[in-house]
Coordinates of C-alpha atoms in Angstrom, one line a residue:
M1 CA -4.2 21.1 28.6
T2 CA -1.7 18.6 29.4
P3 CA 1.8 20.4 29.9
I4 CA 4.5 19.7 27.1
E5 CA 7.0 17.5 29.6
K6 CA 3.9 15.2 29.9
F7 CA 4.1 14.4 25.6
R8 CA 5.4 11.9 24.1
N9 CA 5.2 11.0 20.7
I10 CA 5.8 8.5 18.9
A11 CA 5.5 6.2 15.5
I12 CA 5.1 2.7 15.2
I13 CA 7.1 0.8 12.7
A14 CA 6.8 -2.7 11.6
H15 CA 6.8 -5.0 8.0
V16 CA 3.2 -5.8 7.2
D17 CA 2.3 -8.9 9.7
H18 CA 4.4 -8.8 12.2
G19 CA 2.1 -7.2 14.9
K20 CA 2.7 -3.7 14.7
T21 CA -1.4 -3.0 14.9
S22 CA -2.5 -5.6 17.3
L23 CA 0.6 -3.8 20.0
V24 CA -1.9 -0.2 19.5
D25 CA -4.7 -3.3 20.5
A26 CA -2.3 -4.2 23.3
M27 CA -1.9 -0.7 24.8
F28 CA -4.9 0.5 24.4
K29 CA -6.0 -1.8 26.6
T30 CA -3.4 -1.3 29.5
A31 CA -4.7 1.6 29.3
H32 CA -8.0 1.6 29.8
V33 CA -9.1 3.3 27.3
F34 CA -12.4 1.3 26.2
R35 CA -15.0 0.2 29.2
D36 CA -14.9 -3.3 31.0
N37 CA -17.7 -3.9 28.8
Q38 CA -17.8 -2.5 25.6
R39 CA -17.2 -4.8 22.9
V40 CA -14.0 -3.8 20.6
Q41 CA -12.8 -5.2 17.2
E42 CA -9.3 -6.5 17.0
Q43 CA -7.3 -4.2 15.1
A44 CA -8.9 -1.6 16.0
M45 CA -7.0 0.9 14.3
D46 CA -7.4 -0.9 10.8
S47 CA -10.6 1.3 10.3
N48 CA -11.1 0.7 6.6
D49 CA -12.2 -2.3 5.3
Q50 CA -9.4 -2.8 2.8
E51 CA -7.2 -2.7 5.3
R52 CA -8.9 -5.3 7.3
E53 CA -8.8 -7.7 3.7
R54 CA -5.6 -7.1 3.3
G55 CA -4.0 -7.5 6.8
I56 CA -2.1 -4.7 6.0
T57 CA -1.9 -1.0 7.9
I58 CA -2.7 1.7 4.6
L59 CA -3.7 5.5 5.9
A60 CA -1.5 6.6 9.3
K61 CA -3.5 7.5 11.9
T62 CA -3.0 8.7 15.3
T63 CA -4.4 8.2 18.8
A64 CA -3.8 9.3 22.2
I65 CA -2.9 7.1 25.4
H66 CA -3.0 8.0 28.5
W67 CA -0.4 6.4 31.3
G68 CA 1.1 7.5 35.1
G69 CA -0.5 11.5 34.4
Y70 CA 1.7 11.2 30.7
R71 CA 0.1 11.8 27.1
F72 CA 0.9 9.1 24.7
N73 CA 0.6 10.3 21.2
I74 CA 1.2 7.4 19.3
V75 CA 1.1 7.5 15.3
D76 CA -0.2 3.9 13.3
T77 CA 2.5 4.2 10.1
P78 CA 1.9 1.9 7.6
G79 CA 4.3 -1.4 6.8
H80 CA 4.2 -1.8 2.9
A81 CA 7.1 0.8 1.0
D82 CA 4.2 1.3 -1.4
F83 CA 2.6 3.9 0.9
G84 CA 6.0 5.5 1.6
G85 CA 4.9 8.6 1.3
E86 CA 2.1 8.0 4.7
V87 CA 5.6 7.2 6.6
E88 CA 7.7 10.0 5.8
R89 CA 5.4 13.1 6.8
V90 CA 4.1 11.4 9.8
L91 CA 7.8 10.9 11.1
S92 CA 8.3 14.6 11.2
M93 CA 5.8 14.6 13.4
V94 CA 7.2 12.7 16.2
D95 CA 10.1 11.9 18.6
S96 CA 11.5 8.2 18.4
V97 CA 9.3 5.7 16.7
L98 CA 9.4 2.3 18.7
L99 CA 11.0 -0.2 15.9
V100 CA 8.7 -3.5 16.3
V101 CA 10.5 -6.8 14.4
D102 CA 9.0 -10.4 14.7
A103 CA 11.2 -12.7 17.0
F104 CA 11.2 -15.8 14.3
D105 CA 11.5 -13.7 11.4
G106 CA 14.2 -10.7 12.0
P107 CA 14.2 -7.9 10.3
M108 CA 12.6 -7.6 6.5
P109 CA 12.6 -5.7 3.8
Q110 CA 10.2 -2.9 4.4
T111 CA 11.8 -2.9 8.2
K112 CA 14.9 -1.4 6.0
F113 CA 12.9 0.3 4.0
V114 CA 11.1 2.9 6.4
T115 CA 14.1 2.6 9.4
R116 CA 16.0 4.5 6.8
K117 CA 13.5 7.7 7.2
A118 CA 14.0 7.1 10.5
L119 CA 17.2 7.0 11.2
A120 CA 17.4 10.2 8.5
L121 CA 15.4 12.4 10.5
G122 CA 17.9 11.3 13.9
L123 CA 14.6 10.0 15.3
K124 CA 16.5 7.3 18.1
P125 CA 14.6 3.8 17.8
I126 CA 12.9 1.8 20.9
V127 CA 13.5 -2.2 19.5
V128 CA 10.0 -3.6 20.2
I129 CA 10.8 -7.6 19.7
N130 CA 7.1 -9.0 19.0
K131 CA 5.9 -12.4 19.7
V132 CA 8.0 -13.8 21.7
D133 CA 5.1 -16.6 22.5
R134 CA 5.5 -18.0 19.3
P135 CA 7.0 -21.1 18.9
G136 CA 10.9 -21.3 16.8
S137 CA 10.7 -17.3 18.5
R138 CA 14.7 -16.2 18.4
P139 CA 14.8 -12.7 20.1
M140 CA 18.2 -12.6 21.3
W141 CA 19.1 -13.2 17.2
T142 CA 16.9 -10.9 16.3
Q143 CA 17.9 -8.3 18.4
D144 CA 21.5 -9.1 17.3
A145 CA 20.0 -8.8 13.7
V146 CA 18.6 -5.8 14.5
F147 CA 22.1 -3.7 15.4
E148 CA 23.2 -5.3 12.1
L149 CA 20.1 -3.5 10.3
L150 CA 21.6 0.3 12.0
I151 CA 24.9 -0.5 11.7
E152 CA 23.9 -1.3 7.2
L153 CA 21.5 2.0 8.0
G154 CA 24.4 4.0 8.7
A155 CA 23.2 4.8 12.1
H156 CA 24.9 6.9 14.7
D157 CA 26.5 5.6 17.9
E158 CA 23.4 7.6 20.2
Q159 CA 20.5 5.5 17.8
L160 CA 22.5 2.1 18.3
D161 CA 22.4 2.2 21.7
F162 CA 18.5 1.7 21.4
P163 CA 16.6 0.6 24.8
T164 CA 15.1 -2.7 24.1
V165 CA 11.6 -4.2 25.3
F166 CA 10.9 -8.4 24.2
T167 CA 6.7 -8.1 23.9
S168 CA 3.9 -10.4 22.7
A169 CA 0.8 -8.5 21.0
K170 CA -1.6 -11.3 21.2
L171 CA -1.5 -12.3 24.3
G172 CA -1.0 -8.3 26.3
Y173 CA 2.6 -8.9 28.1
A174 CA 5.7 -7.0 27.8
L175 CA 9.2 -7.8 29.7
H176 CA 12.3 -5.4 29.8
N177 CA 14.7 -8.8 29.8
I178 CA 13.3 -12.1 27.9
N179 CA 14.3 -14.1 30.9
D180 CA 10.5 -11.6 33.8
N181 CA 7.5 -13.0 34.5
P182 CA 4.6 -11.7 32.2
E183 CA 3.0 -8.6 34.0
G184 CA 1.8 -6.9 31.0
M185 CA 2.3 -3.7 28.6
D186 CA 3.5 -1.0 31.8
P187 CA 7.4 -2.1 30.9
L188 CA 7.0 -1.1 27.1
F189 CA 4.6 2.4 28.6
D190 CA 7.3 2.8 31.0
T191 CA 10.8 2.5 28.2
I192 CA 8.5 5.2 26.2
V193 CA 8.8 7.7 28.5
K194 CA 12.5 7.2 29.9
H195 CA 14.1 7.3 26.6
C196 CA 11.8 9.3 23.9
P197 CA 12.4 12.4 24.5
R198 CA 9.7 15.2 25.2
P199 CA 8.7 17.6 22.4
K200 CA 10.7 20.8 21.3
G201 CA 9.1 23.5 20.9
D202 CA 7.7 26.3 23.4
P203 CA 4.5 27.2 23.8
E204 CA 4.8 31.2 24.2
K205 CA 6.7 31.5 20.5
P206 CA 4.7 32.7 17.6
L207 CA 2.4 29.3 16.4
Q208 CA 3.6 27.1 14.2
M209 CA 1.5 23.6 13.1
Q210 CA 2.4 21.9 10.2
M211 CA 0.3 19.5 7.8
T212 CA 0.7 15.6 7.7
L213 CA -2.0 14.3 7.1
M214 CA -6.1 15.2 5.3
D215 CA -9.3 14.0 6.5
Y216 CA -13.4 15.3 5.1
N217 CA -16.6 15.3 6.7
D218 CA -19.5 17.0 5.5
F219 CA -20.4 19.4 8.0
V220 CA -16.7 21.3 8.7
G221 CA -15.7 20.0 5.1
Q222 CA -11.5 20.3 4.5
I223 CA -10.0 18.3 8.0
G224 CA -5.9 19.5 8.7
I225 CA -4.1 16.7 11.0
G226 CA -0.3 17.9 12.2
R227 CA 1.5 19.0 14.8
I228 CA 2.3 22.3 17.0
F229 CA 5.7 23.2 16.9
N230 CA 5.3 26.4 18.7
G231 CA 3.0 28.1 20.1
T232 CA -0.5 27.8 20.6
I233 CA -4.0 28.1 18.6
K234 CA -7.9 28.7 19.6
I235 CA -10.8 28.6 17.9
G236 CA -11.9 31.1 16.2
D237 CA -8.3 32.3 15.7
Q238 CA -7.5 34.2 12.9
V239 CA -4.1 32.4 11.3
A240 CA -1.7 32.8 8.3
L241 CA -1.5 29.4 6.1
V242 CA 2.2 29.0 4.2
K243 CA 2.2 27.3 1.4
R244 CA 5.1 25.5 -0.5
D245 CA 5.4 28.9 -2.2
G246 CA 5.8 31.0 0.1
A247 CA 2.3 32.4 -0.6
I248 CA 0.7 34.1 2.8
Q249 CA -3.4 33.3 3.4
Q250 CA -5.3 34.8 6.6
H251 CA -8.0 31.5 7.8
K252 CA -10.6 31.4 10.7
V253 CA -10.3 28.8 12.8
T254 CA -13.0 27.5 13.4
M255 CA -13.1 23.9 14.8
L256 CA -10.2 22.1 17.4
Y257 CA -10.2 18.2 18.0
G258 CA -8.0 15.9 20.1
F259 CA -7.3 12.2 20.0
E260 CA -9.1 10.2 22.9
G261 CA -8.6 6.4 22.1
L262 CA -10.4 6.4 18.8
S263 CA -13.0 9.2 19.0
R264 CA -11.6 13.1 18.4
V265 CA -13.4 15.1 21.1
N266 CA -13.8 19.0 20.8
L267 CA -11.2 21.1 21.8
T268 CA -11.1 24.8 22.5
E269 CA -7.5 25.7 22.5
A270 CA -4.3 23.7 22.1
S271 CA -0.7 24.2 22.5
A272 CA 2.7 23.0 21.1
G273 CA 3.6 19.7 21.7
N274 CA 0.4 18.3 20.4
I275 CA -0.8 16.4 17.4
I276 CA -4.2 18.5 16.5
A277 CA -6.6 17.9 14.2
L278 CA -8.3 21.2 12.5
A279 CA -11.0 22.3 10.6
G280 CA -12.0 26.2 8.6
I281 CA -8.9 26.3 5.9
P282 CA -10.9 24.7 3.3
D283 CA -7.4 24.6 0.9
I284 CA -5.3 23.6 2.7
R285 CA -2.8 20.7 1.0
V286 CA -0.4 18.6 3.2
G287 CA 3.9 19.9 4.0
E288 CA 1.8 23.4 4.4
T289 CA 2.3 25.4 7.9
I290 CA -0.7 27.3 10.3
A291 CA 1.4 30.3 11.6
S292 CA 0.6 32.9 13.6
L293 CA -0.4 36.5 11.8
E294 CA 2.0 38.3 13.1
N295 CA 5.1 36.3 12.4
P296 CA 4.4 33.6 9.6
V297 CA 7.7 32.0 9.3
G298 CA 6.9 28.7 7.4
L299 CA 8.3 24.7 7.9
P300 CA 10.9 23.3 5.8
Y301 CA 8.3 21.2 3.8
V302 CA 9.1 17.7 4.1
D303 CA 10.3 16.4 0.6
I304 CA 8.2 13.1 -0.9
D305 CA 9.9 10.4 -2.2
E306 CA 9.0 9.8 -7.0
P307 CA 6.7 7.7 -8.3
T308 CA 8.1 4.8 -10.0
I309 CA 5.2 2.7 -11.6
S310 CA 2.6 4.7 -13.6
M311 CA -0.8 3.1 -15.0
M312 CA -3.3 5.0 -17.8
F313 CA -7.0 5.6 -15.8
M314 CA -9.8 5.7 -18.7
V315 CA -13.0 6.3 -19.4
N316 CA -15.2 2.4 -19.6
T317 CA -15.5 2.4 -23.0
G318 CA -16.3 -1.5 -23.0
P319 CA -19.6 -2.7 -25.0
F320 CA -21.0 -3.1 -21.1
S321 CA -20.7 0.7 -19.8
G322 CA -23.0 1.6 -17.5
Q323 CA -24.4 -1.0 -17.3
D324 CA -23.2 -1.6 -13.2
G325 CA -21.2 0.8 -12.3
K326 CA -22.4 4.7 -11.2
Y327 CA -20.2 7.3 -11.7
T328 CA -18.9 6.4 -15.6
Q329 CA -18.2 10.3 -17.2
S330 CA -15.2 11.7 -17.8
R331 CA -16.2 14.6 -15.7
R332 CA -16.1 12.2 -12.3
I333 CA -13.0 10.3 -12.8
R334 CA -11.2 13.5 -12.9
E335 CA -13.1 14.7 -10.0
R336 CA -12.4 11.9 -7.7
L337 CA -8.7 11.3 -9.1
T338 CA -7.8 15.0 -8.1
K339 CA -9.8 15.2 -5.0
E340 CA -7.7 11.9 -4.1
L341 CA -4.4 14.0 -4.5
Q342 CA -5.3 16.2 -1.5
H343 CA -4.2 14.2 0.9
N344 CA -2.0 11.5 -1.1
V345 CA 0.5 13.3 -1.5
A346 CA 2.8 9.9 -3.2
L347 CA 0.7 10.4 -6.0
R348 CA 1.1 12.0 -9.8
V349 CA -2.2 12.7 -12.0
E350 CA -1.1 13.8 -15.5
D351 CA -3.6 14.7 -18.3
T352 CA -2.7 13.1 -22.1
E353 CA -3.9 14.2 -25.7
N354 CA -6.8 12.3 -25.2
A355 CA -9.7 13.9 -23.0
D356 CA -11.1 10.5 -21.2
S357 CA -7.1 9.6 -20.1
W358 CA -5.2 10.0 -16.9
K359 CA -1.2 8.8 -16.6
V360 CA -1.5 7.8 -12.6
S361 CA 1.6 7.3 -11.0
G362 CA 2.5 5.8 -8.0
R363 CA 4.9 3.8 -5.0
G364 CA 4.1 0.4 -6.8
E365 CA 1.7 -1.4 -8.1
L366 CA 0.1 -2.0 -5.0
H367 CA -0.5 2.0 -4.3
L368 CA -2.2 2.4 -7.9
S369 CA -4.3 -0.7 -7.0
V370 CA -6.0 -0.2 -4.1
L371 CA -6.8 3.2 -5.3
I372 CA -8.4 1.9 -7.9
E373 CA -10.0 -0.8 -5.5
T374 CA -11.5 2.4 -3.5
M375 CA -13.1 4.0 -6.6
R376 CA -14.7 0.9 -7.8
R377 CA -16.1 0.1 -4.3
E378 CA -17.3 4.0 -4.8
N379 CA -19.2 2.8 -7.5
F380 CA -16.8 4.9 -10.4
E381 CA -16.3 2.3 -14.3
L382 CA -13.5 2.7 -15.7
C383 CA -10.1 0.9 -17.6
V384 CA -6.7 0.9 -16.2
S385 CA -3.3 -0.5 -18.1
R386 CA -0.5 -2.1 -17.5
P387 CA 1.6 -0.9 -15.0
E388 CA 4.7 0.9 -16.3
V389 CA 7.7 1.7 -14.8
I390 CA 9.0 5.0 -14.7
I391 CA 12.1 5.4 -16.7
H392 CA 14.6 8.7 -16.1
T393 CA 17.6 9.8 -17.6
N394 CA 20.9 10.9 -16.1
P395 CA 21.4 14.6 -16.5
V396 CA 25.4 14.2 -16.5
T397 CA 25.8 11.1 -18.6
G398 CA 22.2 11.3 -20.1
E399 CA 21.7 7.6 -20.2
K400 CA 18.5 5.9 -19.9
E401 CA 17.6 4.6 -16.3
E402 CA 15.2 3.0 -14.5
P403 CA 13.8 2.3 -10.8
Y404 CA 15.6 -1.6 -8.9
E405 CA 14.0 -3.0 -5.7
D406 CA 15.8 -5.0 -3.2
L407 CA 13.9 -8.3 -3.2
Q408 CA 13.9 -10.8 -0.4
V409 CA 11.9 -14.7 -1.6
D410 CA 12.0 -16.7 1.3
V411 CA 11.0 -20.2 0.1
P412 CA 11.2 -24.5 0.6
D413 CA 14.8 -25.0 -0.3
T414 CA 13.6 -27.8 -3.2
Y415 CA 12.4 -24.4 -5.0
M416 CA 15.3 -22.6 -4.8
G417 CA 15.9 -23.4 -8.4
V418 CA 12.9 -22.8 -10.4
V419 CA 12.9 -19.6 -8.4
M420 CA 16.8 -18.8 -9.4
E421 CA 15.9 -19.4 -12.7
K422 CA 13.2 -17.2 -13.2
L423 CA 14.3 -14.8 -11.2
G424 CA 17.2 -13.9 -13.4
S425 CA 15.6 -14.5 -16.9
R426 CA 14.3 -10.9 -15.1
K427 CA 18.1 -9.3 -14.5
A428 CA 17.8 -9.6 -11.3
E429 CA 21.3 -10.5 -9.2
M430 CA 21.7 -12.1 -6.1
Q431 CA 22.6 -10.7 -3.1
D432 CA 23.1 -12.9 0.2
M433 CA 21.6 -16.2 0.6
S434 CA 21.1 -18.4 4.2
N435 CA 19.2 -21.6 4.8
E436 CA 17.5 -22.2 8.0
M437 CA 15.3 -24.9 9.3
G438 CA 14.8 -26.0 5.1
R439 CA 13.7 -22.6 4.3
V440 CA 15.9 -20.6 1.7
R441 CA 15.9 -16.7 1.5
L442 CA 17.6 -15.3 -1.1
H443 CA 18.2 -11.5 -1.7
F444 CA 18.3 -9.9 -4.9
K445 CA 18.4 -6.7 -6.6
I446 CA 16.5 -6.8 -9.6
P447 CA 14.7 -3.9 -12.0
S448 CA 11.1 -3.5 -10.8
R449 CA 9.9 -3.8 -14.2
G450 CA 11.3 -7.5 -13.3
L451 CA 8.5 -8.0 -10.8
I452 CA 5.4 -7.0 -12.6
G453 CA 4.0 -10.4 -13.7
Y454 CA 6.1 -12.2 -11.4
R455 CA 4.7 -12.7 -8.0
S456 CA 1.5 -14.8 -9.3
E457 CA 4.1 -17.2 -11.5
C458 CA 6.2 -17.4 -8.4
L459 CA 3.4 -18.6 -6.4
T460 CA 2.1 -21.1 -8.5
D461 CA 6.3 -22.5 -8.7
T462 CA 6.6 -22.8 -5.5
R463 CA 2.8 -24.1 -5.1
G464 CA 1.2 -21.2 -2.8
E465 CA 4.8 -21.2 -0.4
G466 CA 7.3 -19.0 -1.6
I467 CA 6.6 -15.5 -0.1
L468 CA 8.1 -12.3 -1.9
N469 CA 8.9 -9.0 -0.4
S470 CA 11.1 -5.5 -2.2
T471 CA 10.7 -2.2 -1.0
F472 CA 12.4 0.6 -3.8
S473 CA 16.5 1.2 -3.7
H474 CA 17.9 2.9 -6.9
Y475 CA 17.4 4.7 -10.1
G476 CA 20.4 2.5 -12.0
P477 CA 21.1 2.0 -15.6
Y478 CA 18.5 0.1 -17.7
R479 CA 19.2 -3.4 -18.3
G480 CA 17.0 -3.4 -22.1
D481 CA 13.9 -5.5 -23.3
M482 CA 12.4 -7.7 -20.6
P483 CA 10.4 -11.6 -20.5
S484 CA 6.7 -10.3 -21.5
R485 CA 3.9 -13.6 -20.7
K486 CA 5.1 -16.2 -22.7
N487 CA 1.1 -17.5 -23.9
G488 CA -1.5 -16.1 -25.9
V489 CA -5.2 -15.5 -24.7
L490 CA -8.7 -16.6 -25.9
I491 CA -11.0 -13.6 -27.3
S492 CA -14.9 -13.9 -27.8
M493 CA -15.6 -13.6 -30.9
D494 CA -18.8 -11.9 -30.0
A495 CA -21.5 -10.2 -27.9
C496 CA -22.9 -14.1 -26.9
E497 CA -23.8 -15.3 -23.3
S498 CA -20.8 -18.5 -22.2
V499 CA -22.1 -21.6 -22.5
G500 CA -20.9 -25.1 -20.9
F501 CA -21.2 -26.8 -24.0
A502 CA -18.8 -24.7 -26.1
I503 CA -16.2 -24.5 -22.6
M504 CA -15.8 -27.7 -22.7
N505 CA -15.2 -28.5 -26.5
L506 CA -12.7 -25.7 -26.5
E507 CA -10.6 -26.7 -23.2
D508 CA -7.7 -28.2 -25.0
R509 CA -7.1 -24.8 -26.3
G510 CA -6.3 -23.0 -22.9
K511 CA -7.2 -22.3 -19.6
F512 CA -10.5 -20.1 -19.1
F513 CA -11.1 -17.5 -16.9
I514 CA -15.9 -17.7 -16.8
H515 CA -18.4 -19.5 -15.9
P516 CA -21.3 -20.8 -18.3
G517 CA -24.0 -18.8 -18.1
T518 CA -20.7 -15.3 -18.2
K519 CA -22.1 -12.9 -20.5
C520 CA -19.3 -11.5 -23.1
Y521 CA -18.4 -9.7 -25.6
E522 CA -16.0 -8.8 -29.4
G523 CA -13.0 -8.3 -27.8
M524 CA -13.3 -9.8 -24.2
I525 CA -10.5 -12.3 -23.0
V526 CA -11.9 -15.4 -21.4
G527 CA -8.4 -17.3 -21.5
E528 CA -5.5 -18.0 -21.5
H529 CA -3.9 -20.3 -25.3
C530 CA -2.2 -23.3 -25.0
R531 CA 0.3 -21.6 -28.3
D532 CA 2.4 -17.9 -28.1
N533 CA -0.4 -16.7 -30.4
D534 CA -3.6 -14.5 -29.3
L535 CA -6.7 -17.7 -30.8
V536 CA -10.1 -15.3 -31.6
V537 CA -13.1 -17.9 -29.9
N538 CA -17.2 -18.7 -30.1
V539 CA -17.7 -19.7 -26.9
A540 CA -21.4 -19.2 -27.3
K541 CA -21.9 -22.6 -30.1
A542 CA -24.6 -24.6 -28.4
K543 CA -25.0 -28.9 -28.6
K544 CA -27.1 -29.5 -31.9
L545 CA -30.5 -31.3 -31.1
S546 CA -30.9 -34.5 -31.9
N547 CA -32.7 -37.6 -31.8
M548 CA -30.4 -39.8 -31.1
R549 CA -31.9 -42.4 -28.1
S550 CA -28.2 -43.9 -27.1
S551 CA -27.0 -43.8 -23.8
G552 CA -23.1 -43.3 -24.8
S553 CA -24.1 -39.9 -27.0
D554 CA -25.1 -37.8 -24.5
D555 CA -22.3 -37.3 -22.0
A556 CA -22.1 -34.9 -19.8
T557 CA -20.8 -31.5 -19.4
R558 CA -17.6 -31.3 -17.4
L559 CA -15.2 -28.5 -17.0
T560 CA -12.4 -27.6 -15.6
P561 CA -13.0 -24.8 -12.3
P562 CA -12.3 -21.9 -14.6
I563 CA -9.2 -19.1 -13.2
E564 CA -10.6 -16.3 -11.9
H565 CA -7.8 -13.4 -11.0
T566 CA -8.2 -10.8 -8.2
L567 CA -7.8 -7.0 -9.7
E568 CA -3.2 -7.9 -9.0
Q569 CA -3.8 -10.7 -10.6
A570 CA -4.7 -8.9 -13.7
L571 CA -3.1 -5.7 -13.3
E572 CA 0.1 -8.5 -14.0
Y573 CA -1.4 -10.9 -16.7
I574 CA -2.7 -8.2 -19.0
D575 CA -0.5 -7.2 -21.6
D576 CA 0.9 -3.5 -23.7
D577 CA -2.1 -3.8 -25.4
E578 CA -5.0 -5.3 -23.2
L579 CA -6.4 -3.8 -20.5
V580 CA -8.5 -3.9 -17.2
E581 CA -11.9 -2.7 -17.2
V582 CA -13.3 -1.7 -13.1
T583 CA -16.6 -1.9 -12.4
P584 CA -18.5 -2.5 -9.2
N585 CA -19.1 -6.6 -9.3
F586 CA -16.7 -7.1 -12.6
I587 CA -13.2 -7.4 -13.1
R588 CA -12.7 -8.3 -17.1
M589 CA -9.8 -8.1 -19.0
R590 CA -10.0 -7.2 -22.2
K591 CA -8.2 -6.0 -25.5
K592 CA -8.1 -1.9 -26.3
V593 CA -9.0 -2.7 -29.8
L594 CA -12.1 -4.9 -29.6
G595 CA -12.3 -5.6 -33.5
T596 CA -10.6 -8.4 -34.6
N597 CA -10.6 -6.8 -38.3
D598 CA -9.6 -3.3 -36.4
R599 CA -7.1 -5.2 -34.2
K600 CA -5.6 -6.6 -37.9
K601 CA -5.2 -3.7 -39.1
S602 CA -4.0 -1.6 -36.7
E603 CA -0.7 -4.6 -35.9
K604 CA -0.3 -4.1 -39.2
R605 CA 0.1 -0.5 -39.4
S606 CA 2.3 -1.1 -36.4
D607 CA 4.8 -3.4 -38.4

């Protein structure tokens, strides 16, 4: 076994798309993790399909690299605040962090969020200024900006005295000094060895290991991943599981796994300082401690920030229920949500008065939409409501409080006016503004409610050139009513198949979301009305046949291409009386009450 002096446990934290996963790829190549002729895909650590499609890291992952006689246990963390539940847990496993910052963009809001968590745990950062090969890169400006960020976050003197490494993960080199000649990634490994402390702990003390990640295997069952803080563990050992409430259970360790590159390897034993996975404990949960039977002492439980956004998950009650998905029953959906709670610790699931619906709360729209997208890929069918913020009551004043976010908007200066106008109506308060090379960077404090539905609107207003980044800030005073969607919707009159002729004749009434030939049902949203009220339309009205033969009487049907919504866009678009119907192959929007007469009756009752 590797002695504890040769371990270096380090997490990599960064804003989305600052090159964190690419940096791990470059470290793999330097440490010769793969054969020279082995075919390896880029972003090797992003193993999840959604991670590759979205270009972000969603799940924290562990790997290990050997270099110069040292073993580096590296944790790749998500860069988005919506997955902060992953970040908070894994930081307790490591002794230092690599803070990766883009040499052109500098520190961004998500950088601020994750770095605050690391500093609060007393971790000293090693700053990696990445993409120094990028045209227009500003490595020294970025280094100063990181220093200012750490001061703002209350870093102590030792944390402010951070080492800096300049890298190009894409080209595979690291530099101690920006003027050095590129010669591989060795300067980065060398800096980690010097500045990342060896793990604290003693292999001779009683066993203490804390679970921070969960996995599942059909052959061995539940797998817990964590760091051994003290002691040694072997296959076949009888151990104590210390639950969150202090209860103690006895279990037998059946399998131990270590990490080597992208693979898991079987181990017979492991000691303090190492990060491993183990099997044999069926009901283990994140945050719990594996301890020795003789001295079962639990480690402090890692507190996770509370959710800020909630949605209603419901059984699909539409006319097309069961035609596309495999799992439609409430029992199946409940089991799936319960399974998700085992490893997604920032998620909350609550029962409601209706047995077929659940209130699911998370850290943001992206956090919940990733879960919905995962479920639809697993052949689930369900309906979800519009995201709502979670309102708290101040225990001292008794007043309502809502979540606020730090929002950063990068736009060309020509669109600055429209962005400020729209955000002003959404109760945003500007904190700071800077102008660089024709682009304006605006900082706002805004209620989370104000951001729901705004992202797609911002892309429209800025012709696709606006970039929004936000992170949870605090709970503050409730700001009253927010502007909702201005336009009403076009609703299908009956169960039918849409016809191009009908859509063409209705185009002056609004924009459509469906193609000709789309199967529709009564109450399904087929487009956006040009006015502020909802309109029921007949999208199946066919052209009347006649015996006309004149050249101008039979014009060809010309249609404007329909607007197609992604899952996130659909969730942002719908109003309080609407739902998104999610199936493996379709994303539809519909009214909660499908029947036209039933909707009128419910509106009268609410009035």
